[in-house]
PDB file of C-alpha atoms in Angstrom:
ATOM      1  CA  MET A 160       0.000   0.000   0.000  1.00  0.00           C
ATOM      2  CA  ASN A 161       2.208   2.807  -1.299  1.00  0.00           C
ATOM      3  CA  ASN A 162       1.651   6.554  -1.217  1.00  0.00           C
ATOM      4  CA  LEU A 163      -0.691   6.439   1.764  1.00  0.00           C
ATOM      5  CA  PRO A 164      -1.041   9.610   3.899  1.00  0.00           C
ATOM      6  CA  PHE A 165      -0.401   7.526   7.028  1.00  0.00           C
ATOM      7  CA  VAL A 166       1.526   4.472   8.160  1.00  0.00           C
ATOM      8  CA  SER A 167      -0.816   1.506   7.707  1.00  0.00           C
ATOM      9  CA  TYR A 168       0.640  -0.524  10.590  1.00  0.00           C
ATOM     10  CA  THR A 169      -0.977  -3.977  10.484  1.00  0.00           C
ATOM     11  CA  MET A 170      -4.180  -2.836   8.798  1.00  0.00           C
ATOM     12  CA  SER A 171      -5.573  -4.936   5.997  1.00  0.00           C
ATOM     13  CA  GLU A 172      -6.263  -3.309   2.652  1.00  0.00           C
ATOM     14  CA  PRO A 173     -10.065  -3.176   3.288  1.00  0.00           C
ATOM     15  CA  GLN A 174      -9.401  -1.477   6.659  1.00  0.00           C
ATOM     16  CA  VAL A 175      -7.098   1.071   5.016  1.00  0.00           C
ATOM     17  CA  GLN A 176      -9.714   1.794   2.357  1.00  0.00           C
ATOM     18  CA  LEU A 177     -12.369   2.267   5.042  1.00  0.00           C
ATOM     19  CA  VAL A 178     -10.171   4.771   6.899  1.00  0.00           C
ATOM     20  CA  LEU A 179      -9.637   6.655   3.643  1.00  0.00           C
ATOM     21  CA  LYS A 180     -13.389   6.634   3.002  1.00  0.00           C
ATOM     22  CA  ILE A 181     -14.073   8.035   6.498  1.00  0.00           C
ATOM     23  CA  HIS A 182     -11.462  10.727   5.846  1.00  0.00           C
ATOM     24  CA  GLU A 183     -13.129  11.696   2.573  1.00  0.00           C
ATOM     25  CA  GLU A 184     -16.597  11.803   4.147  1.00  0.00           C
ATOM     26  CA  LEU A 185     -15.373  13.992   7.004  1.00  0.00           C
ATOM     27  CA  ARG A 186     -13.712  16.404   4.561  1.00  0.00           C
ATOM     28  CA  LYS A 187     -17.171  17.338   3.287  1.00  0.00           C
ATOM     29  CA  ASN A 188     -17.931  19.129   6.575  1.00  0.00           C
ATOM     30  CA  TYR A 189     -14.652  19.588   8.470  1.00  0.00           C
ATOM     31  CA  ALA A 190     -11.026  20.540   8.094  1.00  0.00           C
ATOM     32  CA  VAL A 191      -9.371  17.107   8.382  1.00  0.00           C
ATOM     33  CA  ALA A 192      -5.782  15.913   8.180  1.00  0.00           C
ATOM     34  CA  PHE A 193      -3.849  12.824   9.205  1.00  0.00           C
ATOM     35  CA  ASP A 194      -1.906  13.539  12.395  1.00  0.00           C
ATOM     36  CA  LEU A 195       1.265  11.464  12.473  1.00  0.00           C
ATOM     37  CA  ASP A 196       2.452  12.704  15.881  1.00  0.00           C
ATOM     38  CA  PHE A 197      -0.634  12.701  18.108  1.00  0.00           C
ATOM     39  CA  PRO A 198       0.374  11.551  21.623  1.00  0.00           C
ATOM     40  CA  PHE A 199      -2.554   9.554  22.997  1.00  0.00           C
ATOM     41  CA  ASP A 200      -2.015   7.266  25.986  1.00  0.00           C
ATOM     42  CA  MET A 201      -4.855   4.756  26.188  1.00  0.00           C
ATOM     43  CA  LYS A 202      -3.572   2.808  29.156  1.00  0.00           C
ATOM     44  CA  PRO A 203      -5.010   4.957  32.008  1.00  0.00           C
ATOM     45  CA  PHE A 204      -8.591   4.692  30.697  1.00  0.00           C
ATOM     46  CA  ALA A 205     -10.857   2.141  32.370  1.00  0.00           C
ATOM     47  CA  SER A 206     -12.455   1.409  28.991  1.00  0.00           C
ATOM     48  CA  PHE A 207      -9.284  -0.366  27.904  1.00  0.00           C
ATOM     49  CA  GLU A 208      -8.154  -2.086  31.072  1.00  0.00           C
ATOM     50  CA  THR A 209      -9.336  -5.502  29.895  1.00  0.00           C
ATOM     51  CA  ASN A 210      -7.558  -5.136  26.533  1.00  0.00           C
ATOM     52  CA  GLU A 211      -4.036  -5.479  25.279  1.00  0.00           C
ATOM     53  CA  ILE A 212      -3.140  -2.378  23.267  1.00  0.00           C
ATOM     54  CA  PHE A 213      -1.316  -2.961  20.000  1.00  0.00           C
ATOM     55  CA  ASP A 214      -1.143  -0.354  17.232  1.00  0.00           C
ATOM     56  CA  SER A 215      -2.372   3.153  18.101  1.00  0.00           C
ATOM     57  CA  GLY A 216      -2.991   4.890  14.848  1.00  0.00           C
ATOM     58  CA  PRO A 217      -3.623   6.385  12.382  1.00  0.00           C
ATOM     59  CA  PHE A 218      -5.264   9.490  13.805  1.00  0.00           C
ATOM     60  CA  LEU A 219      -7.367  12.083  12.031  1.00  0.00           C
ATOM     61  CA  LYS A 220      -7.039  15.653  13.291  1.00  0.00           C
ATOM     62  CA  ILE A 221     -10.345  17.490  12.942  1.00  0.00           C
ATOM     63  CA  THR A 222     -10.664  21.250  13.297  1.00  0.00           C
ATOM     64  CA  ASN A 223     -13.730  23.427  13.735  1.00  0.00           C
ATOM     65  CA  PRO A 224     -13.946  27.094  14.800  1.00  0.00           C
ATOM     66  CA  ARG A 225     -14.167  26.103  18.487  1.00  0.00           C
ATOM     67  CA  ARG A 226     -11.689  23.279  18.928  1.00  0.00           C
ATOM     68  CA  ILE A 227      -9.373  20.616  17.613  1.00  0.00           C
ATOM     69  CA  PHE A 228     -10.109  16.952  18.276  1.00  0.00           C
ATOM     70  CA  HIS A 229      -9.122  13.544  16.903  1.00  0.00           C
ATOM     71  CA  LEU A 230     -10.551  10.309  15.597  1.00  0.00           C
ATOM     72  CA  GLY A 231      -8.158   7.426  16.164  1.00  0.00           C
ATOM     73  CA  PHE A 232      -8.135   3.954  14.634  1.00  0.00           C
ATOM     74  CA  ILE A 233      -6.698   1.771  17.360  1.00  0.00           C
ATOM     75  CA  GLN A 234      -5.894  -1.924  17.388  1.00  0.00           C
ATOM     76  CA  LEU A 235      -6.989  -3.642  20.588  1.00  0.00           C
ATOM     77  CA  GLY A 236      -6.430  -7.235  21.611  1.00  0.00           C
ATOM     78  CA  TYR A 237      -8.764  -9.594  23.447  1.00  0.00           C
ATOM     79  CA  GLN A 238      -7.045 -12.527  25.109  1.00  0.00           C
ATOM     80  CA  ILE A 239      -8.306 -15.896  23.934  1.00  0.00           C
ATOM     81  CA  PRO A 240      -9.376 -17.767  27.116  1.00  0.00           C
ATOM     82  CA  ALA A 241      -8.236 -21.167  25.878  1.00  0.00           C
ATOM     83  CA  ALA A 242      -4.751 -19.833  25.216  1.00  0.00           C
ATOM     84  CA  ARG A 243      -3.929 -18.042  28.467  1.00  0.00           C
ATOM     85  CA  GLN A 244      -0.460 -19.519  28.874  1.00  0.00           C
ATOM     86  CA  ALA A 245       0.472 -18.731  25.299  1.00  0.00           C
ATOM     87  CA  ARG A 246      -1.026 -15.235  25.650  1.00  0.00           C
ATOM     88  CA  SER A 247      -2.748 -15.401  22.284  1.00  0.00           C
ATOM     89  CA  TYR A 248      -4.979 -12.486  21.322  1.00  0.00           C
ATOM     90  CA  PHE A 249      -7.777 -11.780  18.929  1.00  0.00           C
ATOM     91  CA  ARG A 250      -7.051  -8.344  17.479  1.00  0.00           C
ATOM     92  CA  GLU A 251      -9.296  -5.754  15.878  1.00  0.00           C
ATOM     93  CA  PHE A 252      -9.151  -2.109  14.862  1.00  0.00           C
ATOM     94  CA  GLN A 253     -11.710   0.199  16.464  1.00  0.00           C
ATOM     95  CA  GLN A 254     -12.470   3.904  16.109  1.00  0.00           C
ATOM     96  CA  TRP A 255     -12.273   6.230  19.120  1.00  0.00           C
ATOM     97  CA  GLY A 256     -12.892   9.959  19.297  1.00  0.00           C
ATOM     98  CA  ILE A 257     -10.559  11.970  21.535  1.00  0.00           C
ATOM     99  CA  LEU A 258     -11.018  15.517  22.826  1.00  0.00           C
ATOM    100  CA  ASN A 259      -8.702  17.461  25.131  1.00  0.00           C
ATOM    101  CA  LEU A 260     -10.757  19.490  27.645  1.00  0.00           C
ATOM    102  CA  SER A 261     -10.043  22.861  29.186  1.00  0.00           C
ATOM    103  CA  LYS A 262     -10.238  21.668  32.807  1.00  0.00           C
ATOM    104  CA  ASP A 263     -10.005  18.610  35.038  1.00  0.00           C
ATOM    105  CA  TYR A 264     -13.350  16.794  35.176  1.00  0.00           C
ATOM    106  CA  GLY A 265     -12.182  13.950  37.384  1.00  0.00           C
ATOM    107  CA  HIS A 266     -13.038  10.433  36.255  1.00  0.00           C
ATOM    108  CA  ILE A 267     -16.485   9.885  34.728  1.00  0.00           C
ATOM    109  CA  LEU A 268     -17.742   6.873  32.793  1.00  0.00           C
ATOM    110  CA  ILE A 269     -21.055   6.847  30.922  1.00  0.00           C
ATOM    111  CA  LYS A 270     -22.413   3.709  29.249  1.00  0.00           C
ATOM    112  CA  PRO A 271     -25.866   2.584  28.144  1.00  0.00           C
ATOM    113  CA  GLU A 272     -27.448   0.299  30.704  1.00  0.00           C
ATOM    114  CA  THR A 273     -27.861  -2.402  28.074  1.00  0.00           C
ATOM    115  CA  MET A 274     -24.125  -2.977  27.664  1.00  0.00           C
ATOM    116  CA  LEU A 275     -23.109  -6.612  28.232  1.00  0.00           C
ATOM    117  CA  ASP A 276     -20.040  -5.492  30.148  1.00  0.00           C
ATOM    118  CA  LYS A 277     -20.728  -4.816  33.807  1.00  0.00           C
ATOM    119  CA  VAL A 278     -19.593  -1.313  34.579  1.00  0.00           C
ATOM    120  CA  HIS A 279     -18.337  -2.150  38.043  1.00  0.00           C
ATOM    121  CA  GLU A 280     -15.836  -4.525  36.451  1.00  0.00           C
ATOM    122  CA  LEU A 281     -14.257  -1.566  34.693  1.00  0.00           C
ATOM    123  CA  ILE A 282     -14.355   1.190  37.265  1.00  0.00           C
ATOM    124  CA  HIS A 283     -15.023   1.037  40.995  1.00  0.00           C
ATOM    125  CA  HIS A 284     -16.463   4.444  41.765  1.00  0.00           C
ATOM    126  CA  ILE A 285     -19.727   6.103  42.747  1.00  0.00           C
ATOM    127  CA  GLU A 286     -22.800   5.499  40.604  1.00  0.00           C
ATOM    128  CA  LEU A 287     -24.515   8.799  39.909  1.00  0.00           C
ATOM    129  CA  ASP A 288     -28.232   9.451  39.383  1.00  0.00           C
ATOM    130  CA  PHE A 289     -29.957  12.682  38.409  1.00  0.00           C
ATOM    131  CA  ASP A 290     -33.237  13.375  40.211  1.00  0.00           C
ATOM    132  CA  ASP A 291     -34.115  15.983  37.590  1.00  0.00           C
ATOM    133  CA  ASP A 292     -33.551  13.545  34.733  1.00  0.00           C
ATOM    134  CA  PRO A 293     -34.892  10.072  35.612  1.00  0.00           C
ATOM    135  CA  GLU A 294     -34.923   9.072  31.928  1.00  0.00           C
ATOM    136  CA  PHE A 295     -31.174   9.616  31.708  1.00  0.00           C
ATOM    137  CA  SER A 296     -30.512   7.871  35.021  1.00  0.00           C
ATOM    138  CA  LYS A 297     -32.540   4.847  33.935  1.00  0.00           C
ATOM    139  CA  LYS A 298     -30.984   4.557  30.503  1.00  0.00           C
ATOM    140  CA  TYR A 299     -27.313   5.060  31.385  1.00  0.00           C
ATOM    141  CA  TYR A 300     -24.773   4.059  33.988  1.00  0.00           C
ATOM    142  CA  ILE A 301     -22.851   7.088  35.189  1.00  0.00           C
ATOM    143  CA  LEU A 302     -19.894   6.408  37.455  1.00  0.00           C
ATOM    144  CA  THR A 303     -17.506   8.948  38.915  1.00  0.00           C
ATOM    145  CA  ASP A 304     -14.735   9.356  41.446  1.00  0.00           C
ATOM    146  CA  ASP A 305     -15.899  12.879  42.311  1.00  0.00           C
ATOM    147  CA  LYS A 306     -19.655  13.361  42.668  1.00  0.00           C
ATOM    148  CA  THR A 307     -19.345  17.113  43.164  1.00  0.00           C
ATOM    149  CA  LYS A 308     -17.492  17.598  39.882  1.00  0.00           C
ATOM    150  CA  ALA A 309     -19.826  15.281  38.000  1.00  0.00           C
ATOM    151  CA  ASP A 310     -22.933  17.036  39.318  1.00  0.00           C
ATOM    152  CA  LEU A 311     -21.444  20.352  38.263  1.00  0.00           C
ATOM    153  CA  TYR A 312     -20.291  19.378  34.788  1.00  0.00           C
ATOM    154  CA  LEU A 313     -22.922  16.896  33.601  1.00  0.00           C
ATOM    155  CA  THR A 314     -25.440  19.600  32.800  1.00  0.00           C
ATOM    156  CA  PRO A 315     -28.861  18.991  31.230  1.00  0.00           C
ATOM    157  CA  SER A 316     -27.404  20.203  27.932  1.00  0.00           C
ATOM    158  CA  PHE A 317     -24.552  17.690  28.110  1.00  0.00           C
ATOM    159  CA  ARG A 318     -26.979  14.906  29.016  1.00  0.00           C
ATOM    160  CA  ASP A 319     -29.157  15.813  26.026  1.00  0.00           C
ATOM    161  CA  GLN A 320     -26.106  15.461  23.802  1.00  0.00           C
ATOM    162  CA  ILE A 321     -25.438  12.013  25.261  1.00  0.00           C
ATOM    163  CA  LYS A 322     -29.050  11.000  24.588  1.00  0.00           C
ATOM    164  CA  ALA A 323     -28.664  12.062  20.961  1.00  0.00           C
ATOM    165  CA  ILE A 324     -25.813   9.614  20.268  1.00  0.00           C
ATOM    166  CA  THR A 325     -27.106   6.988  17.841  1.00  0.00           C
ATOM    167  CA  ALA A 326     -24.107   4.620  17.734  1.00  0.00           C
ATOM    168  CA  PRO A 327     -24.889   1.330  19.508  1.00  0.00           C
ATOM    169  CA  ASP A 328     -23.277   0.481  22.849  1.00  0.00           C
ATOM    170  CA  PHE A 329     -21.204   3.653  23.008  1.00  0.00           C
ATOM    171  CA  ILE A 330     -18.903   4.561  25.881  1.00  0.00           C
ATOM    172  CA  VAL A 331     -18.022   8.090  26.959  1.00  0.00           C
ATOM    173  CA  GLU A 332     -15.161   8.296  29.421  1.00  0.00           C
ATOM    174  CA  ILE A 333     -13.631  11.435  30.890  1.00  0.00           C
ATOM    175  CA  LEU A 334     -10.286  11.163  32.638  1.00  0.00           C
ATOM    176  CA  GLY A 335      -8.932  14.428  33.942  1.00  0.00           C
ATOM    177  CA  ASN A 336      -8.858  16.787  30.990  1.00  0.00           C
ATOM    178  CA  GLN A 337      -9.408  14.221  28.235  1.00  0.00           C
ATOM    179  CA  LEU A 338     -12.648  12.766  26.864  1.00  0.00           C
ATOM    180  CA  ILE A 339     -12.977   9.696  24.664  1.00  0.00           C
ATOM    181  CA  ILE A 340     -15.943   8.168  22.883  1.00  0.00           C
ATOM    182  CA  GLY A 341     -16.174   4.785  21.183  1.00  0.00           C
ATOM    183  CA  ASN A 342     -18.095   1.533  21.253  1.00  0.00           C
ATOM    184  CA  LYS A 343     -15.491  -1.246  21.173  1.00  0.00           C
ATOM    185  CA  LYS A 344     -16.730  -2.362  17.771  1.00  0.00           C
ATOM    186  CA  LEU A 345     -15.068  -2.742  14.389  1.00  0.00           C
ATOM    187  CA  ILE A 346     -14.493   0.406  12.355  1.00  0.00           C
ATOM    188  CA  ASP A 347     -17.581   1.517  10.466  1.00  0.00           C
ATOM    189  CA  LEU A 348     -18.410   4.719   8.666  1.00  0.00           C
ATOM    190  CA  GLU A 349     -21.667   5.511  10.464  1.00  0.00           C
ATOM    191  CA  SER A 350     -20.214   5.206  13.970  1.00  0.00           C
ATOM    192  CA  ALA A 351     -17.145   7.223  13.007  1.00  0.00           C
ATOM    193  CA  LEU A 352     -19.320  10.074  11.720  1.00  0.00           C
ATOM    194  CA  THR A 353     -21.508   9.882  14.849  1.00  0.00           C
ATOM    195  CA  PHE A 354     -18.536  10.174  17.215  1.00  0.00           C
ATOM    196  CA  VAL A 355     -17.098  13.102  15.261  1.00  0.00           C
ATOM    197  CA  GLU A 356     -20.454  14.886  15.247  1.00  0.00           C
ATOM    198  CA  PHE A 357     -20.726  14.446  19.032  1.00  0.00           C
ATOM    199  CA  LEU A 358     -17.254  15.919  19.631  1.00  0.00           C
ATOM    200  CA  ASP A 359     -17.910  18.693  17.134  1.00  0.00           C
ATOM    201  CA  LYS A 360     -21.076  19.850  18.902  1.00  0.00           C
ATOM    202  CA  LEU A 361     -20.101  18.999  22.495  1.00  0.00           C
ATOM    203  CA  MET A 362     -20.649  21.802  24.968  1.00  0.00           C
ATOM    204  CA  LEU A 363     -19.200  21.470  28.466  1.00  0.00           C
ATOM    205  CA  THR A 364     -19.135  24.070  31.239  1.00  0.00           C
TER     206      THR A 364
END
């Protein structure tokens, strides 16, 4: 695969073509470029603590009048239970949106209640409910290590933006001053566009 605008790592040709298609679709509405030097450390995020992290890239840098954010295509590994001693992994590339925030929001994890993964297996913090928004509280798990910060920052407007996400089984995780969104599924155009739209329109206090 010569003359690519990014290093293809261990991507197959169909995966490379899908990344290029996502890039072209995003260019219709955003300023987009491949970012070859984006420093993203996945390891601290609870969303990835059950995965082995392999290739981290390529990344798309997306710019709007308010902010710069990224869409990364990241290869994660799932250990095959029958091969524990050999440490064999099933690997797949997934898309994750990444946004650097202007302040420290603590640690917040938001997942639809229908996720097969149990949230408490990923993050052992306080489950948060909103008395003024029972629909949101019923539909999503919200866990945090700082209830005061979460109450302050998870405004009705932010919650409405979460409700508007159409990608299945999405995860939003905030760790300090960085927010990620993904769904631990194979790369697909519709989800990629959904995550970018969410980060593009996201309004936080």
